[in-house]
Amino acid sequence: MGNLHETLGINDLKSKNTLWKALLAEFLANVLLNFFGCASCVSATGKPTSFVLIALTFGLVIFILVQTLGHVSGAHINPAVTAGMMSVGNISIVKGILYIIVQCLGSLAGSSVLKALTPEPLHSTGLGNTQLQDDFTPVQGFGVEFFLGFVLVLVVCGVCDPNRPEAKPAAALAIGMAVGVGHLATVDFTGSSMNPARSFGSALIANDWDDHWVYWVGPVLGGIAAALIYKHAFSAPSLGPLK
Amino acid sequence: MGNLHETLGINDLKSKNTLWKALLAEFLANVLLNFFGCASCVSATGKPTSFVLIALTFGLVIFILVQTLGHVSGAHINPAVTAGMMSVGNISIVKGILYIIVQCLGSLAGSSVLKALTPEPLHSTGLGNTQLQDDFTPVQGFGVEFFLGFVLVLVVCGVCDPNRPEAKPAAALAIGMAVGVGHLATVDFTGSSMNPARSFGSALIANDWDDHWVYWVGPVLGGIAAALIYKHAFSAPSLGPLK
Amino acid sequence: MGNLHETLGINDLKSKNTLWKALLAEFLANVLLNFFGCASCVSATGKPTSFVLIALTFGLVIFILVQTLGHVSGAHINPAVTAGMMSVGNISIVKGILYIIVQCLGSLAGSSVLKALTPEPLHSTGLGNTQLQDDFTPVQGFGVEFFLGFVLVLVVCGVCDPNRPEAKPAAALAIGMAVGVGHLATVDFTGSSMNPARSFGSALIANDWDDHWVYWVGPVLGGIAAALIYKHAFSAPSLGPLK
Amino acid sequence: MGNLHETLGINDLKSKNTLWKALLAEFLANVLLNFFGCASCVSATGKPTSFVLIALTFGLVIFILVQTLGHVSGAHINPAVTAGMMSVGNISIVKGILYIIVQCLGSLAGSSVLKALTPEPLHSTGLGNTQLQDDFTPVQGFGVEFFLGFVLVLVVCGVCDPNRPEAKPAAALAIGMAVGVGHLATVDFTGSSMNPARSFGSALIANDWDDHWVYWVGPVLGGIAAALIYKHAFSAPSLGPLK
Ligand SMILES: [Ca+2]
Ligand SMILES: [Ca+2]
Ligand SMILES: [Ca+2]
Ligand SMILES: [Ca+2]
């Protein structure tokens, strides 16, 4: 019984103080992700934004949030990351589900605030909603988003490996730049969501659910695949007990 | 009486040597911020500058200044940061006010030097003065600048938390990139000041004070909100006394 | 006999478990390099991609892969790096050849997946195949690629020098940015391969082998030259036995 | 007599082995600076290169060279840095002059190699030669270059301060990004040399010496001013004897 409770994480709920702080951190981080990330997609000048600008915004906002809030919640900020962590037992089932719920609520709040703080004529292009480029089939979109979730969670696992202290100083930067690389390479293919919560918030505000499943199934399965491969093939040997 | 003196920081004024160095560092940093930052907004080729160029300039100049001068003054370089630090008692009232004054004087000097070192035909676009994009109401501009001050001071608090040594190696980079993210996302909305002193220096040189209150009230309130939230919800548990 | 075995690395093959993990890491890293790197060269919007976007993608994907997988295989991800390491005895001959084979297979797989996940109309521009710009002679191309391999391996040697612990925190970032610099400066000259495996994967998918030797001989000779110069002129004095 | 010898650095010449390595490192670094930096200014596509591309190239090449060769020569790569270090006694007069000579020779070699490896039609725009934009007076150009040398050497002093170990992990990145900021902000004003050797190499290859004094006097005086200010106002208190 104790073991089952542990896997499900019901015991986690008892340390309420820490849990609420972690949920607040995830919520707030997703607010800022969708506010700043999607603001980069919204151009107020009449000219389209460059993809480099969008990619740097998403990559750097993840870098600064992980660097700032990593100690509170682990700074997942993304259901694909949380799913990957759940698949290898780094976070309990119950806590992981709570994380995913507040991530979605945070992204929704961030997109809502963006809508409120921008003039209505700017809303017509979807406020950063992720969509498949013409000619891409949903299966191709799924494949692209699978790889996006895969590379992100592979990096998260590698730089957060407790037996790799040498990877710590630039860990948050690497996680952010995994998001940056994904956007640079594939923002023109699928909008490079990499993150179901981020797409959920945008989709609800834009009320556009075309191919929305792609942005959930792709990153989540990619993230789980990466976490399992990292754990079984690449995790660093134990450094022994730390002082 | 001693306690009040401490909060107000009147005792600070006694260690004059350190204080003058700190004020000189803040002054010089704001000179360089406005000189290089606003120089990035001034195009000498006749074509408008890309937003990526402007955002990288502001973000990277803050990174290098914090990395270089952090030990002298804390490298606030921004009244919104100073206000945030004052709100949680990290800097005394008197010292904070002195910081804000020299920050404004530094930014003014930086913008003045930029004006002197560029040909007159380039001055017509305002030398980097921050302005609300058409269609944005002052309240929307306030909201955007609130979020800009919020994210910057949240990052400052997180990476400078004395109980988070793991955040130190990339701390200055994260602070700079918070400024970079803000510019990337919202330079087309409000000019993304994030910093009342930077806007003050530009506004005085351009003699254009439209909506100037937005650039003071927004970042300062956002910065205070972030400092209070970080202190009460996210600060790391004490590591115990350091050797 | 023992010494010859050591140089050739036949003994390496006995620790099969570690070797297979390293080969898997090299394979997977090259899959991700060619998938994301070449995806950045493929534009789905009808407009050509900016060189800054391409350069940041290649540079950042190498940064995150080295940061994530460095402990498994050394994260060469590039036959020029492996050749440089072989030339100074940092990796045995047999192991180095196995590395190069799986790097090529990985890049081929990455380019294949990219082809499968993008609509056919986007394949006409070569899916990121490296080619000499008109007017460049093959000898000029060789020279450019020589310098590209040279700077990359010089950085690898410098930041991975076991007697330079101060270089470790930003080591992976420097390696990635060496790739970034190479692309920024010379992507318009040769496509800035820097990496025979990356070019091999693209060339096979595009079935375009014009001047392909340039992308093998240039980076490999440049890499070997840099490794020899670093070893004999620049390697740091021994720090003495580490605890 | 001993003291004079020390200031002039004549004793340095006795440790010939270390000196030659340092001179080789400075030479090679300036070769790579001018080769890659100026290659970024040369566009082989017929369209002008973006300033972001040029600025990132110069900034990142300095970052990787400092990260790679800092232990050999201090990685000045720039007479303005060497002059700044000489003015505060961090390098002897004789050694500093030798540094400056090999820096100039290295930059000349780098620009020469670039000329040899590019088709002749690309040489007409000057191969990256730094020039004042129309309408800028030489005095304005001097002022801009003074600030460029100032910010660079201020950062070098701050991050290399022996009593600031916390600044080390990102030191080379900050130095590189000081170069990046300078280019982003002022490449359209003066070409943002920041570096007399880099301009000397380009000017000799292009045989264009207009306003060349600006690129020597500006950065050198700016660098000396920054070094003196840092030493007397900002240097960190001693950490005491290190073990
Ligand atoms: Ca925007
Ligand atoms: Ca400019
Ligand atoms: Ca693409
Ligand atoms: Ca070029």
mmCIF file with all atom_site columns, N, CA, C and O in Angstrom, chain D residues 38-59:
data_model
loop_
_atom_site.group_PDB
_atom_site.id
_atom_site.type_symbol
_atom_site.label_atom_id
_atom_site.label_alt_id
_atom_site.label_comp_id
_atom_site.label_asym_id
_atom_site.label_entity_id
_atom_site.label_seq_id
_atom_site.pdbx_PDB_ins_code
_atom_site.Cartn_x
_atom_site.Cartn_y
_atom_site.Cartn_z
_atom_site.occupancy
_atom_site.B_iso_or_equiv
_atom_site.pdbx_formal_charge
_atom_site.auth_seq_id
_atom_site.auth_comp_id
_atom_site.auth_asym_id
_atom_site.auth_atom_id
_atom_site.pdbx_PDB_model_num
ATOM 1  N N  . CYS D 1 38 ? 35.815 39.043 -40.793 1.00 0.00 ? 38 CYS D N  1
ATOM 2  C CA . CYS D 1 38 ? 35.675 39.739 -42.080 1.00 0.00 ? 38 CYS D CA 1
ATOM 3  C C  . CYS D 1 38 ? 34.917 38.882 -43.088 1.00 0.00 ? 38 CYS D C  1
ATOM 4  O O  . CYS D 1 38 ? 34.219 39.422 -43.962 1.00 0.00 ? 38 CYS D O  1
ATOM 5  N N  . ALA D 1 39 ? 35.007 37.543 -42.985 1.00 0.00 ? 39 ALA D N  1
ATOM 6  C CA . ALA D 1 39 ? 34.205 36.690 -43.864 1.00 0.00 ? 39 ALA D CA 1
ATOM 7  C C  . ALA D 1 39 ? 32.718 36.954 -43.643 1.00 0.00 ? 39 ALA D C  1
ATOM 8  O O  . ALA D 1 39 ? 31.909 36.844 -44.577 1.00 0.00 ? 39 ALA D O  1
ATOM 9  N N  . SER D 1 40 ? 32.349 37.305 -42.419 1.00 0.00 ? 40 SER D N  1
ATOM 10 C CA . SER D 1 40 ? 30.930 37.598 -42.159 1.00 0.00 ? 40 SER D CA 1
ATOM 11 C C  . SER D 1 40 ? 30.498 38.884 -42.872 1.00 0.00 ? 40 SER D C  1
ATOM 12 O O  . SER D 1 40 ? 29.320 39.058 -43.180 1.00 0.00 ? 40 SER D O  1
ATOM 13 N N  . CYS D 1 41 ? 31.448 39.779 -43.130 1.00 0.00 ? 41 CYS D N  1
ATOM 14 C CA . CYS D 1 41 ? 31.127 41.037 -43.826 1.00 0.00 ? 41 CYS D CA 1
ATOM 15 C C  . CYS D 1 41 ? 31.041 40.840 -45.340 1.00 0.00 ? 41 CYS D C  1
ATOM 16 O O  . CYS D 1 41 ? 30.505 41.697 -46.046 1.00 0.00 ? 41 CYS D O  1
ATOM 17 N N  . VAL D 1 42 ? 31.614 39.747 -45.820 1.00 0.00 ? 42 VAL D N  1
ATOM 18 C CA . VAL D 1 42 ? 31.642 39.489 -47.261 1.00 0.00 ? 42 VAL D CA 1
ATOM 19 C C  . VAL D 1 42 ? 30.457 38.603 -47.614 1.00 0.00 ? 42 VAL D C  1
ATOM 20 O O  . VAL D 1 42 ? 30.338 37.483 -47.120 1.00 0.00 ? 42 VAL D O  1
ATOM 21 N N  . SER D 1 43 ? 29.582 39.107 -48.447 1.00 0.00 ? 43 SER D N  1
ATOM 22 C CA . SER D 1 43 ? 28.417 38.331 -48.850 1.00 0.00 ? 43 SER D CA 1
ATOM 23 C C  . SER D 1 43 ? 28.631 37.767 -50.242 1.00 0.00 ? 43 SER D C  1
ATOM 24 O O  . SER D 1 43 ? 28.950 38.502 -51.176 1.00 0.00 ? 43 SER D O  1
ATOM 25 N N  . ALA D 1 44 ? 28.451 36.466 -50.371 1.00 0.00 ? 44 ALA D N  1
ATOM 26 C CA . ALA D 1 44 ? 28.637 35.825 -51.677 1.00 0.00 ? 44 ALA D CA 1
ATOM 27 C C  . ALA D 1 44 ? 27.313 35.660 -52.416 1.00 0.00 ? 44 ALA D C  1
ATOM 28 O O  . ALA D 1 44 ? 27.268 35.025 -53.457 1.00 0.00 ? 44 ALA D O  1
ATOM 29 N N  . THR D 1 45 ? 26.247 36.223 -51.892 1.00 0.00 ? 45 THR D N  1
ATOM 30 C CA . THR D 1 45 ? 24.925 36.008 -52.496 1.00 0.00 ? 45 THR D CA 1
ATOM 31 C C  . THR D 1 45 ? 24.451 37.224 -53.281 1.00 0.00 ? 45 THR D C  1
ATOM 32 O O  . THR D 1 45 ? 23.389 37.175 -53.896 1.00 0.00 ? 45 THR D O  1
ATOM 33 N N  . GLY D 1 46 ? 25.195 38.310 -53.227 1.00 0.00 ? 46 GLY D N  1
ATOM 34 C CA . GLY D 1 46 ? 24.751 39.517 -53.914 1.00 0.00 ? 46 GLY D CA 1
ATOM 35 C C  . GLY D 1 46 ? 23.893 40.422 -53.042 1.00 0.00 ? 46 GLY D C  1
ATOM 36 O O  . GLY D 1 46 ? 23.678 41.586 -53.359 1.00 0.00 ? 46 GLY D O  1
ATOM 37 N N  . LYS D 1 47 ? 23.398 39.880 -51.906 1.00 0.00 ? 47 LYS D N  1
ATOM 38 C CA . LYS D 1 47 ? 22.617 40.716 -50.984 1.00 0.00 ? 47 LYS D CA 1
ATOM 39 C C  . LYS D 1 47 ? 23.490 41.103 -49.804 1.00 0.00 ? 47 LYS D C  1
ATOM 40 O O  . LYS D 1 47 ? 24.319 40.308 -49.354 1.00 0.00 ? 47 LYS D O  1
ATOM 41 N N  . PRO D 1 48 ? 23.324 42.315 -49.271 1.00 0.00 ? 48 PRO D N  1
ATOM 42 C CA . PRO D 1 48 ? 24.162 42.693 -48.129 1.00 0.00 ? 48 PRO D CA 1
ATOM 43 C C  . PRO D 1 48 ? 23.852 41.826 -46.912 1.00 0.00 ? 48 PRO D C  1
ATOM 44 O O  . PRO D 1 48 ? 22.732 41.369 -46.711 1.00 0.00 ? 48 PRO D O  1
ATOM 45 N N  . THR D 1 49 ? 24.885 41.625 -46.101 1.00 0.00 ? 49 THR D N  1
ATOM 46 C CA . THR D 1 49 ? 24.745 40.832 -44.888 1.00 0.00 ? 49 THR D CA 1
ATOM 47 C C  . THR D 1 49 ? 24.025 41.643 -43.820 1.00 0.00 ? 49 THR D C  1
ATOM 48 O O  . THR D 1 49 ? 24.208 42.851 -43.732 1.00 0.00 ? 49 THR D O  1
ATOM 49 N N  . SER D 1 50 ? 23.242 40.984 -42.970 1.00 0.00 ? 50 SER D N  1
ATOM 50 C CA . SER D 1 50 ? 22.571 41.705 -41.888 1.00 0.00 ? 50 SER D CA 1
ATOM 51 C C  . SER D 1 50 ? 23.575 42.058 -40.800 1.00 0.00 ? 50 SER D C  1
ATOM 52 O O  . SER D 1 50 ? 24.546 41.339 -40.561 1.00 0.00 ? 50 SER D O  1
ATOM 53 N N  . PHE D 1 51 ? 23.332 43.181 -40.135 1.00 0.00 ? 51 PHE D N  1
ATOM 54 C CA . PHE D 1 51 ? 24.221 43.601 -39.056 1.00 0.00 ? 51 PHE D CA 1
ATOM 55 C C  . PHE D 1 51 ? 24.187 42.618 -37.877 1.00 0.00 ? 51 PHE D C  1
ATOM 56 O O  . PHE D 1 51 ? 25.184 42.462 -37.167 1.00 0.00 ? 51 PHE D O  1
ATOM 57 N N  . VAL D 1 52 ? 23.055 41.985 -37.654 1.00 0.00 ? 52 VAL D N  1
ATOM 58 C CA . VAL D 1 52 ? 23.000 40.989 -36.573 1.00 0.00 ? 52 VAL D CA 1
ATOM 59 C C  . VAL D 1 52 ? 23.990 39.869 -36.856 1.00 0.00 ? 52 VAL D C  1
ATOM 60 O O  . VAL D 1 52 ? 24.725 39.415 -35.965 1.00 0.00 ? 52 VAL D O  1
ATOM 61 N N  . LEU D 1 53 ? 24.040 39.428 -38.104 1.00 0.00 ? 53 LEU D N  1
ATOM 62 C CA . LEU D 1 53 ? 24.973 38.354 -38.474 1.00 0.00 ? 53 LEU D CA 1
ATOM 63 C C  . LEU D 1 53 ? 26.412 38.785 -38.205 1.00 0.00 ? 53 LEU D C  1
ATOM 64 O O  . LEU D 1 53 ? 27.200 38.041 -37.604 1.00 0.00 ? 53 LEU D O  1
ATOM 65 N N  . ILE D 1 54 ? 26.763 39.977 -38.642 1.00 0.00 ? 54 ILE D N  1
ATOM 66 C CA . ILE D 1 54 ? 28.134 40.455 -38.452 1.00 0.00 ? 54 ILE D CA 1
ATOM 67 C C  . ILE D 1 54 ? 28.464 40.577 -36.959 1.00 0.00 ? 54 ILE D C  1
ATOM 68 O O  . ILE D 1 54 ? 29.526 40.138 -36.498 1.00 0.00 ? 54 ILE D O  1
ATOM 69 N N  . ALA D 1 55 ? 27.546 41.147 -36.199 1.00 0.00 ? 55 ALA D N  1
ATOM 70 C CA . ALA D 1 55 ? 27.802 41.368 -34.769 1.00 0.00 ? 55 ALA D CA 1
ATOM 71 C C  . ALA D 1 55 ? 27.940 40.046 -34.021 1.00 0.00 ? 55 ALA D C  1
ATOM 72 O O  . ALA D 1 55 ? 28.812 39.902 -33.151 1.00 0.00 ? 55 ALA D O  1
ATOM 73 N N  . LEU D 1 56 ? 27.087 39.074 -34.347 1.00 0.00 ? 56 LEU D N  1
ATOM 74 C CA . LEU D 1 56 ? 27.202 37.783 -33.670 1.00 0.00 ? 56 LEU D CA 1
ATOM 75 C C  . LEU D 1 56 ? 28.518 37.101 -34.033 1.00 0.00 ? 56 LEU D C  1
ATOM 76 O O  . LEU D 1 56 ? 29.151 36.457 -33.188 1.00 0.00 ? 56 LEU D O  1
ATOM 77 N N  . THR D 1 57 ? 28.935 37.245 -35.278 1.00 0.00 ? 57 THR D N  1
ATOM 78 C CA . THR D 1 57 ? 30.199 36.609 -35.670 1.00 0.00 ? 57 THR D CA 1
ATOM 79 C C  . THR D 1 57 ? 31.363 37.179 -34.871 1.00 0.00 ? 57 THR D C  1
ATOM 80 O O  . THR D 1 57 ? 32.144 36.421 -34.270 1.00 0.00 ? 57 THR D O  1
ATOM 81 N N  . PHE D 1 58 ? 31.492 38.500 -34.861 1.00 0.00 ? 58 PHE D N  1
ATOM 82 C CA . PHE D 1 58 ? 32.620 39.097 -34.124 1.00 0.00 ? 58 PHE D CA 1
ATOM 83 C C  . PHE D 1 58 ? 32.520 38.790 -32.621 1.00 0.00 ? 58 PHE D C  1
ATOM 84 O O  . PHE D 1 58 ? 33.516 38.471 -31.972 1.00 0.00 ? 58 PHE D O  1
ATOM 85 N N  . GLY D 1 59 ? 31.328 38.881 -32.064 1.00 0.00 ? 59 GLY D N  1
ATOM 86 C CA . GLY D 1 59 ? 31.173 38.624 -30.633 1.00 0.00 ? 59 GLY D CA 1
ATOM 87 C C  . GLY D 1 59 ? 31.482 37.182 -30.277 1.00 0.00 ? 59 GLY D C  1
ATOM 88 O O  . GLY D 1 59 ? 32.210 36.902 -29.314 1.00 0.00 ? 59 GLY D O  1
#
